[in-house]
Short mmCIF file of C-alpha atoms in Angstrom, two decimals:
data_model
loop_
_atom_site.label_atom_id
_atom_site.label_comp_id
_atom_site.label_asym_id
_atom_site.label_seq_id
_atom_site.Cartn_x
_atom_site.Cartn_y
_atom_site.Cartn_z
CA MET B 1 39.29 4.50 33.97
CA ALA B 2 35.21 5.02 33.49
CA LYS B 3 33.88 6.60 30.59
CA GLU B 4 32.56 10.33 30.86
CA LYS B 5 29.22 10.36 29.21
CA GLY B 6 29.95 11.87 26.20
CA GLN B 7 32.00 9.17 25.30
CA TYR B 8 29.73 6.47 24.23
CA GLU B 9 28.07 6.15 21.07
CA TYR B 10 24.60 5.91 21.03
CA PHE B 11 22.88 2.43 18.36
CA GLY B 12 18.98 1.90 18.17
CA GLY B 13 16.97 -1.31 16.82
CA VAL B 14 13.73 -0.74 15.78
CA GLU B 15 11.55 -4.41 15.50
CA GLY B 16 8.63 -3.57 13.85
CA GLY B 17 5.56 -6.07 13.57
CA GLY B 18 2.19 -5.87 11.47
CA THR B 19 0.88 -5.01 15.51
CA HIS B 20 3.27 -3.51 17.53
CA SER B 21 6.82 -2.23 16.95
CA LYS B 22 9.56 -1.54 19.68
CA MET B 23 12.85 0.44 20.26
CA VAL B 24 15.29 -0.23 21.79
CA ILE B 25 18.91 2.29 22.32
CA ILE B 26 21.81 0.41 23.06
CA ARG B 27 25.70 1.48 24.63
CA SER B 28 29.15 1.28 22.73
CA ASP B 29 30.00 -1.14 25.39
CA GLY B 30 26.67 -3.04 24.96
CA GLU B 31 24.65 -1.94 28.60
CA ILE B 32 20.87 -2.02 27.22
CA LEU B 33 19.90 1.95 28.04
CA ALA B 34 15.84 1.54 27.15
CA TRP B 35 13.09 0.59 25.70
CA SER B 36 9.77 2.44 23.63
CA ASP B 37 7.07 0.87 22.20
CA GLY B 38 5.14 1.95 19.51
CA GLY B 39 2.57 0.55 17.15
CA THR B 40 2.66 -1.33 13.77
CA THR B 41 5.08 0.34 11.32
CA ASN B 42 4.65 -1.66 8.35
CA LYS B 43 4.93 0.63 5.64
CA TRP B 44 2.40 -1.25 2.97
CA LEU B 45 -0.02 -0.91 6.03
CA ILE B 46 0.06 2.43 7.26
CA GLY B 47 2.47 4.68 4.26
CA VAL B 48 5.43 5.76 4.54
CA GLU B 49 4.77 9.56 6.39
CA GLU B 50 3.40 7.40 9.72
CA THR B 51 5.80 5.05 9.69
CA ILE B 52 8.74 7.42 9.49
CA LYS B 53 6.71 9.65 13.02
CA ARG B 54 6.27 6.25 14.76
CA ILE B 55 9.54 5.51 14.08
CA ASN B 56 10.68 9.67 15.25
CA GLU B 57 8.93 9.14 18.37
CA MET B 58 9.75 6.20 19.51
CA ALA B 59 13.46 7.32 19.16
CA LYS B 60 12.03 10.39 21.39
CA GLU B 61 10.43 8.33 23.85
CA ALA B 62 13.89 6.04 24.31
CA LYS B 63 16.08 9.42 24.52
CA THR B 64 13.86 11.40 27.55
CA LYS B 65 14.29 7.51 29.20
CA ALA B 66 18.15 6.96 28.80
CA GLU B 67 18.20 10.74 30.12
CA ILE B 68 19.94 10.96 26.41
CA PRO B 69 20.12 14.54 24.66
CA GLU B 70 16.67 14.46 21.76
CA ASP B 71 19.26 15.93 19.17
CA THR B 72 22.08 13.09 19.48
CA PRO B 73 21.66 10.98 17.11
CA PHE B 74 21.62 7.69 16.55
CA LYS B 75 25.72 6.58 15.48
CA GLY B 76 23.41 4.15 13.95
CA LEU B 77 20.41 2.66 14.04
CA GLY B 78 18.35 -0.70 12.60
CA LEU B 79 15.70 -0.64 11.25
CA THR B 80 14.05 -4.32 10.97
CA LEU B 81 10.50 -3.85 10.02
CA SER B 82 7.56 -5.75 8.15
CA GLY B 83 6.95 -5.39 4.57
CA GLY B 84 11.07 -4.12 4.87
CA ASP B 85 12.74 -6.30 2.20
CA GLU B 86 11.91 -5.07 0.18
CA THR B 87 15.04 -2.96 -1.81
CA ILE B 88 12.61 0.47 -3.00
CA ALA B 89 10.62 0.21 -0.32
CA GLN B 90 13.57 0.14 2.02
CA GLN B 91 15.85 3.88 -0.04
CA GLU B 92 12.24 5.20 -0.01
CA LEU B 93 11.99 4.91 3.94
CA HIS B 94 15.53 5.65 4.32
CA GLU B 95 14.70 9.67 2.26
CA GLU B 96 11.91 10.52 3.61
CA ILE B 97 13.62 9.82 7.26
CA LYS B 98 16.94 11.91 5.90
CA ALA B 99 13.84 14.51 4.72
CA HIS B 100 11.88 14.72 8.02
CA TYR B 101 14.16 14.17 10.24
CA PRO B 102 17.98 14.39 9.47
CA HIS B 103 18.67 14.10 12.58
CA LEU B 104 17.64 10.18 13.83
CA ALA B 105 20.70 8.58 12.78
CA GLU B 106 23.58 8.98 11.12
CA SER B 107 24.06 5.93 8.86
CA PHE B 108 20.98 3.63 8.30
CA TYR B 109 20.38 -0.56 8.69
CA ILE B 110 16.99 -1.19 6.92
CA ASN B 111 15.45 -4.51 6.21
CA SER B 112 12.37 -7.16 6.75
CA ASP B 113 12.27 -7.84 10.93
CA THR B 114 13.46 -11.68 10.50
CA HIS B 115 16.76 -9.87 9.57
CA ALA B 116 17.49 -8.66 13.33
CA ALA B 117 15.66 -11.93 15.07
CA LEU B 118 18.71 -13.71 13.38
CA ALA B 119 21.81 -11.34 14.77
CA THR B 120 19.46 -11.88 17.90
CA ALA B 121 19.97 -15.41 18.32
CA LEU B 122 22.32 -16.51 15.62
CA PRO B 123 24.91 -13.93 14.21
CA SER B 124 26.45 -17.33 12.46
CA GLY B 125 23.40 -17.83 9.68
CA GLY B 126 20.48 -20.41 9.56
CA VAL B 127 17.36 -20.01 9.58
CA VAL B 128 14.60 -17.03 11.26
CA LEU B 129 10.40 -19.02 10.84
CA ILE B 130 7.99 -15.93 12.00
CA ALA B 131 4.48 -16.54 12.47
CA GLY B 132 2.76 -13.39 14.36
CA THR B 133 0.47 -11.02 12.69
CA GLY B 134 1.57 -12.78 9.31
CA SER B 135 4.27 -14.64 8.36
CA ASN B 136 7.64 -15.10 7.42
CA CYS B 137 11.04 -18.11 6.66
CA GLN B 138 14.20 -16.26 5.72
CA LEU B 139 17.24 -18.46 5.47
CA VAL B 140 20.53 -16.59 6.18
CA ASN B 141 23.98 -18.75 5.50
CA PRO B 142 27.14 -18.30 6.75
CA ASP B 143 28.67 -16.20 3.92
CA ASN B 144 25.92 -13.75 4.34
CA SER B 145 23.88 -15.17 0.71
CA ARG B 146 19.35 -14.67 1.86
CA TYR B 147 16.90 -16.83 1.20
CA ARG B 148 12.94 -16.47 1.87
CA CYS B 149 10.13 -18.25 1.31
CA GLY B 150 6.70 -16.51 2.55
CA GLY B 151 6.07 -13.21 4.05
CA TRP B 152 3.55 -12.06 0.32
CA GLY B 153 0.88 -10.78 3.26
CA TYR B 154 -2.66 -11.95 4.36
CA LEU B 155 -4.47 -11.70 0.69
CA ILE B 156 -1.95 -14.49 -0.93
CA GLY B 157 0.26 -16.05 1.34
CA ASP B 158 1.84 -15.66 5.90
CA GLU B 159 0.59 -19.35 6.25
CA GLY B 160 0.50 -20.00 9.67
CA SER B 161 0.42 -16.58 11.19
CA ALA B 162 -2.43 -15.36 13.47
CA PHE B 163 -4.26 -13.87 10.59
CA TRP B 164 -4.12 -17.34 8.24
CA ILE B 165 -5.70 -18.54 11.61
CA ALA B 166 -8.56 -15.60 12.04
CA ARG B 167 -8.94 -16.97 8.89
CA ARG B 168 -9.68 -20.20 8.42
CA ALA B 169 -11.94 -20.85 11.67
CA LEU B 170 -14.17 -18.33 9.83
CA LYS B 171 -13.89 -19.09 7.04
CA THR B 172 -14.10 -23.39 8.38
CA THR B 173 -17.24 -22.12 10.30
CA LEU B 174 -18.82 -19.71 7.64
CA ASP B 175 -18.80 -22.86 4.92
CA HIS B 176 -20.57 -25.57 6.81
CA ASP B 177 -22.90 -22.83 8.99
CA ASP B 178 -23.55 -22.37 4.46
CA ASN B 179 -23.80 -26.37 4.20
CA LEU B 180 -21.31 -25.02 0.97
CA VAL B 181 -18.30 -27.38 2.74
CA HIS B 182 -19.39 -30.03 4.63
CA CYS B 183 -16.84 -29.60 8.48
CA PRO B 184 -16.35 -32.69 10.32
CA TYR B 185 -15.36 -30.96 13.46
CA ASP B 186 -18.05 -29.22 15.68
CA VAL B 187 -18.12 -26.22 14.40
CA SER B 188 -20.33 -24.23 17.94
CA TYR B 189 -17.21 -23.25 19.81
CA VAL B 190 -15.94 -21.36 17.24
CA LYS B 191 -18.72 -19.62 16.30
CA THR B 192 -19.29 -18.83 19.88
CA ALA B 193 -15.99 -17.23 20.56
CA MET B 194 -16.51 -15.25 17.23
CA MET B 195 -19.68 -13.18 18.61
CA LYS B 196 -18.43 -12.93 21.63
CA TYR B 197 -15.12 -11.75 19.98
CA PHE B 198 -16.18 -9.54 17.49
CA GLU B 199 -19.54 -8.82 19.55
CA ILE B 200 -22.35 -9.53 16.86
CA GLU B 201 -25.21 -11.34 16.63
CA ASP B 202 -25.18 -14.07 13.41
CA TRP B 203 -22.80 -13.25 10.53
CA PRO B 204 -24.23 -10.15 8.65
CA ASP B 205 -22.94 -8.56 11.44
CA LEU B 206 -19.49 -9.70 10.72
CA LEU B 207 -19.17 -7.54 7.49
CA PRO B 208 -18.46 -4.17 8.30
CA TYR B 209 -15.16 -6.17 9.94
CA LEU B 210 -14.17 -6.78 7.15
CA TYR B 211 -15.25 -3.85 4.54
CA THR B 212 -15.94 -0.84 5.99
CA ASN B 213 -13.72 -1.15 9.01
CA PHE B 214 -11.36 -3.97 8.59
CA GLU B 215 -8.58 -4.45 10.70
CA VAL B 216 -5.65 -6.92 10.37
CA SER B 217 -4.65 -6.62 12.95
CA LYS B 218 -7.81 -7.13 14.07
CA ILE B 219 -8.86 -10.05 12.50
CA ALA B 220 -5.37 -11.84 13.06
CA GLY B 221 -6.83 -10.92 16.99
CA PHE B 222 -9.57 -13.92 16.96
CA CYS B 223 -6.26 -15.73 17.30
CA VAL B 224 -6.12 -15.91 20.73
CA PRO B 225 -9.75 -18.04 21.42
CA ILE B 226 -8.53 -20.74 18.82
CA ALA B 227 -5.76 -21.12 20.37
CA GLU B 228 -7.35 -21.28 23.82
CA GLY B 229 -9.86 -23.59 21.97
CA ALA B 230 -6.76 -25.76 21.29
CA VAL B 231 -4.49 -25.38 24.21
CA GLU B 232 -6.78 -25.18 26.70
CA LYS B 233 -10.28 -27.13 25.64
CA LYS B 234 -8.85 -28.95 23.44
CA ASP B 235 -11.65 -28.81 20.49
CA PRO B 236 -10.65 -30.37 17.56
CA LEU B 237 -11.21 -27.82 15.48
CA CYS B 238 -9.25 -25.65 16.98
CA CYS B 239 -6.75 -28.28 17.39
CA SER B 240 -7.13 -29.06 13.59
CA ILE B 241 -6.70 -24.90 12.17
CA PHE B 242 -3.95 -25.33 14.77
CA LYS B 243 -1.94 -28.80 12.79
CA GLU B 244 -2.60 -26.87 9.67
CA ALA B 245 -0.21 -23.64 11.10
CA GLY B 246 2.27 -26.65 12.02
CA LYS B 247 3.08 -28.26 9.16
CA PHE B 248 2.70 -25.15 6.61
CA MET B 249 5.19 -24.19 8.72
CA ALA B 250 7.55 -26.74 8.42
CA ALA B 251 7.52 -26.56 4.72
CA HIS B 252 8.87 -23.33 4.42
CA ILE B 253 11.66 -24.58 6.04
CA ILE B 254 11.37 -27.25 3.65
CA ALA B 255 11.08 -25.17 1.05
CA LEU B 256 13.93 -23.38 1.61
CA ALA B 257 16.36 -26.77 2.53
CA PRO B 258 18.00 -26.75 -1.07
CA LYS B 259 19.37 -22.79 -0.57
CA MET B 260 21.17 -24.16 2.73
CA ASP B 261 24.92 -23.93 3.36
CA LYS B 262 26.47 -27.88 4.69
CA LYS B 263 27.24 -25.77 7.22
CA LEU B 264 24.25 -25.15 9.07
CA LEU B 265 23.29 -28.48 8.36
CA SER B 266 26.20 -30.29 10.42
CA GLY B 267 26.79 -29.53 13.40
CA LYS B 268 25.59 -30.74 17.01
CA ALA B 269 22.42 -28.32 17.05
CA GLY B 270 21.84 -29.21 13.03
CA LEU B 271 19.56 -26.63 12.01
CA ASN B 272 19.14 -24.02 14.12
CA VAL B 273 16.35 -22.09 13.67
CA VAL B 274 15.01 -18.53 14.63
CA CYS B 275 10.87 -18.82 16.31
CA VAL B 276 9.14 -15.84 15.96
CA GLY B 277 6.02 -14.32 17.38
CA SER B 278 2.50 -14.85 19.76
CA VAL B 279 1.42 -18.07 17.46
CA PHE B 280 5.31 -19.53 18.61
CA GLN B 281 3.04 -18.96 22.59
CA ASN B 282 0.61 -22.26 21.14
CA TRP B 283 3.58 -24.42 20.40
CA SER B 284 2.05 -27.24 21.92
CA ALA B 285 -0.33 -27.03 18.95
CA ILE B 286 1.22 -27.11 17.07
CA GLN B 287 3.63 -29.36 17.26
CA GLU B 288 2.18 -32.21 15.69
CA GLY B 289 1.73 -30.76 12.38
CA PHE B 290 4.95 -29.83 11.93
CA GLU B 291 6.89 -32.54 13.64
CA SER B 292 4.62 -35.22 10.59
CA VAL B 293 5.41 -32.53 7.81
CA MET B 294 9.58 -32.61 9.23
CA SER B 295 9.87 -36.02 10.23
CA ALA B 296 8.72 -37.57 6.83
CA GLN B 297 10.96 -34.76 4.49
CA GLY B 298 12.98 -33.58 7.09
CA PRO B 299 16.13 -36.57 5.42
CA LYS B 300 14.85 -36.18 2.39
CA ALA B 301 15.82 -32.03 1.97
CA GLY B 302 19.11 -32.88 4.48
CA ILE B 303 17.99 -32.05 7.29
CA HIS B 304 18.52 -34.90 9.70
CA ARG B 305 18.24 -32.98 12.68
CA ILE B 306 16.68 -29.22 13.20
CA THR B 307 16.86 -27.22 16.52
CA LEU B 308 13.85 -23.84 17.22
CA HIS B 309 15.50 -21.97 19.89
CA LYS B 310 12.90 -18.86 21.09
CA LEU B 311 14.54 -14.84 22.17
CA LYS B 312 14.52 -13.66 25.24
CA THR B 313 14.70 -10.51 24.08
CA SER B 314 13.08 -8.49 21.15
CA ALA B 315 14.80 -8.63 18.10
CA ALA B 316 15.43 -5.26 17.86
CA VAL B 317 19.03 -6.00 20.12
CA GLY B 318 19.65 -7.53 17.62
CA ALA B 319 18.35 -4.33 14.61
CA ALA B 320 20.90 -2.36 16.95
CA VAL B 321 23.55 -5.12 15.73
CA LEU B 322 23.17 -4.32 12.31
CA GLY B 323 22.45 -0.80 12.80
CA ALA B 324 25.78 -0.44 14.31
CA ILE B 325 27.65 -2.99 12.06
CA GLN B 326 27.07 -0.15 9.19
CA ALA B 327 27.73 2.26 10.66
CA GLY B 328 31.38 0.47 11.04
CA GLY B 329 31.14 -0.67 14.65
CA MET B 330 30.15 -3.76 16.92
CA LEU B 331 28.01 -4.40 20.19
CA PRO B 332 29.87 -6.57 22.97
CA LEU B 333 26.47 -8.63 23.06
CA ASP B 334 26.70 -12.17 25.72
CA TYR B 335 24.05 -14.27 23.59
CA SER B 336 23.03 -17.04 25.23
CA PHE B 337 21.22 -14.27 27.54
CA LEU B 338 19.45 -13.39 24.08
CA ALA B 339 17.31 -16.68 23.03
CA GLU B 340 17.52 -20.10 24.50
CA PRO B 341 15.86 -23.53 22.48
CA PHE B 342 13.10 -24.52 23.92
CA HIS B 343 12.43 -27.87 20.79
CA SER B 344 14.86 -30.73 19.47
CA SER B 345 14.45 -33.72 17.16
CA ASN B 346 15.84 -36.12 14.74
CA TYR B 347 14.94 -37.30 12.04
CA ASN B 348 16.20 -40.72 9.65
CA ASP B 349 15.14 -41.26 6.65
CA THR B 350 11.03 -41.46 5.11
CA PRO B 351 9.74 -44.67 3.76
CA PRO B 352 8.99 -43.79 0.38
CA GLU B 353 5.34 -44.83 0.83
CA GLU B 354 5.33 -42.27 3.41
CA ARG B 355 6.13 -39.20 1.28
CA ARG B 356 3.91 -40.20 -1.17
CA GLY B 357 0.24 -39.43 2.18
CA LEU B 358 2.45 -35.89 1.62
CA ALA B 359 -0.41 -34.96 -0.70
CA ARG B 360 -2.72 -34.89 1.49
CA ILE B 361 -0.56 -33.04 4.27
CA PHE B 362 -2.68 -29.60 3.53
CA GLN B 363 -6.22 -31.33 3.23
CA CYS B 364 -9.20 -28.75 4.50
CA CYS B 365 -10.54 -30.01 7.77
#
């Protein structure tokens, strides 16, 4: 006998990035009902008040699409947000949502965006590697113990991210033009792309973007023409920057190896890594650098095989799963439709003389 509409429970999930966010509503029988989109929900960029406002607006839009009354609270709401992995920040968001939007949900799960990606693809644990506007890497063991490397923001971290790639391209070209640090590659492509992207005529015109009109997402957006330079035009400078990004991505995984449960390394696929973020769309430019570090350091760290996965849907689905678990439920989802592998490699033990060469891996171009 089919259930009436009012007999179902509804769960929401938000994947909140540094540039944009996405919400999903999933019914208790596992059916995805509606999606909505919004801007960044990183409280460190826009503040708590604007963050919860955007979450509520996305919820209203999704409920309208799902034909659910606006005043119907979610049974559980998972909020997995960029910059959301700090306990005090989680408590603050929870308190402010309950104060301003008390009927939004009965139960909340709040954490970083990495948690949703893993819950979407690998419910039994693994590694999440994020390279979007920012970057982050987190390990979740089968016993649910969690460890992190990176994700410290654009000022002192986010290596391999779109912001890091854009900044690296700008800084390398500027230093070369200033005769401060010589770049062995032709910088003309990057300089021309910079003028076009920022709609400027020379370096001084860039200063407003770095000071009074500074936006992380605007700078990160310059990664797009750098990616085009690396993938389509094979520009040597752009290629070298993406290669460096790949090295840093692999280094994040290696850094977490001592904390990995052996069960994560012993399966047929080896270590499963979920790769999330727009930078991974340029895997062909990243792969060489990534493999150079993994092949040299992986066996030493106990990683002899690795399989990289990409999501076939938004990590908002995983956020909803976590929201349902927090509320005491479970969503019946077919995980084979949510993610797929896109790269696998085996690594043999590396001779000591090659390991010593790693000191040169992160040298600037």
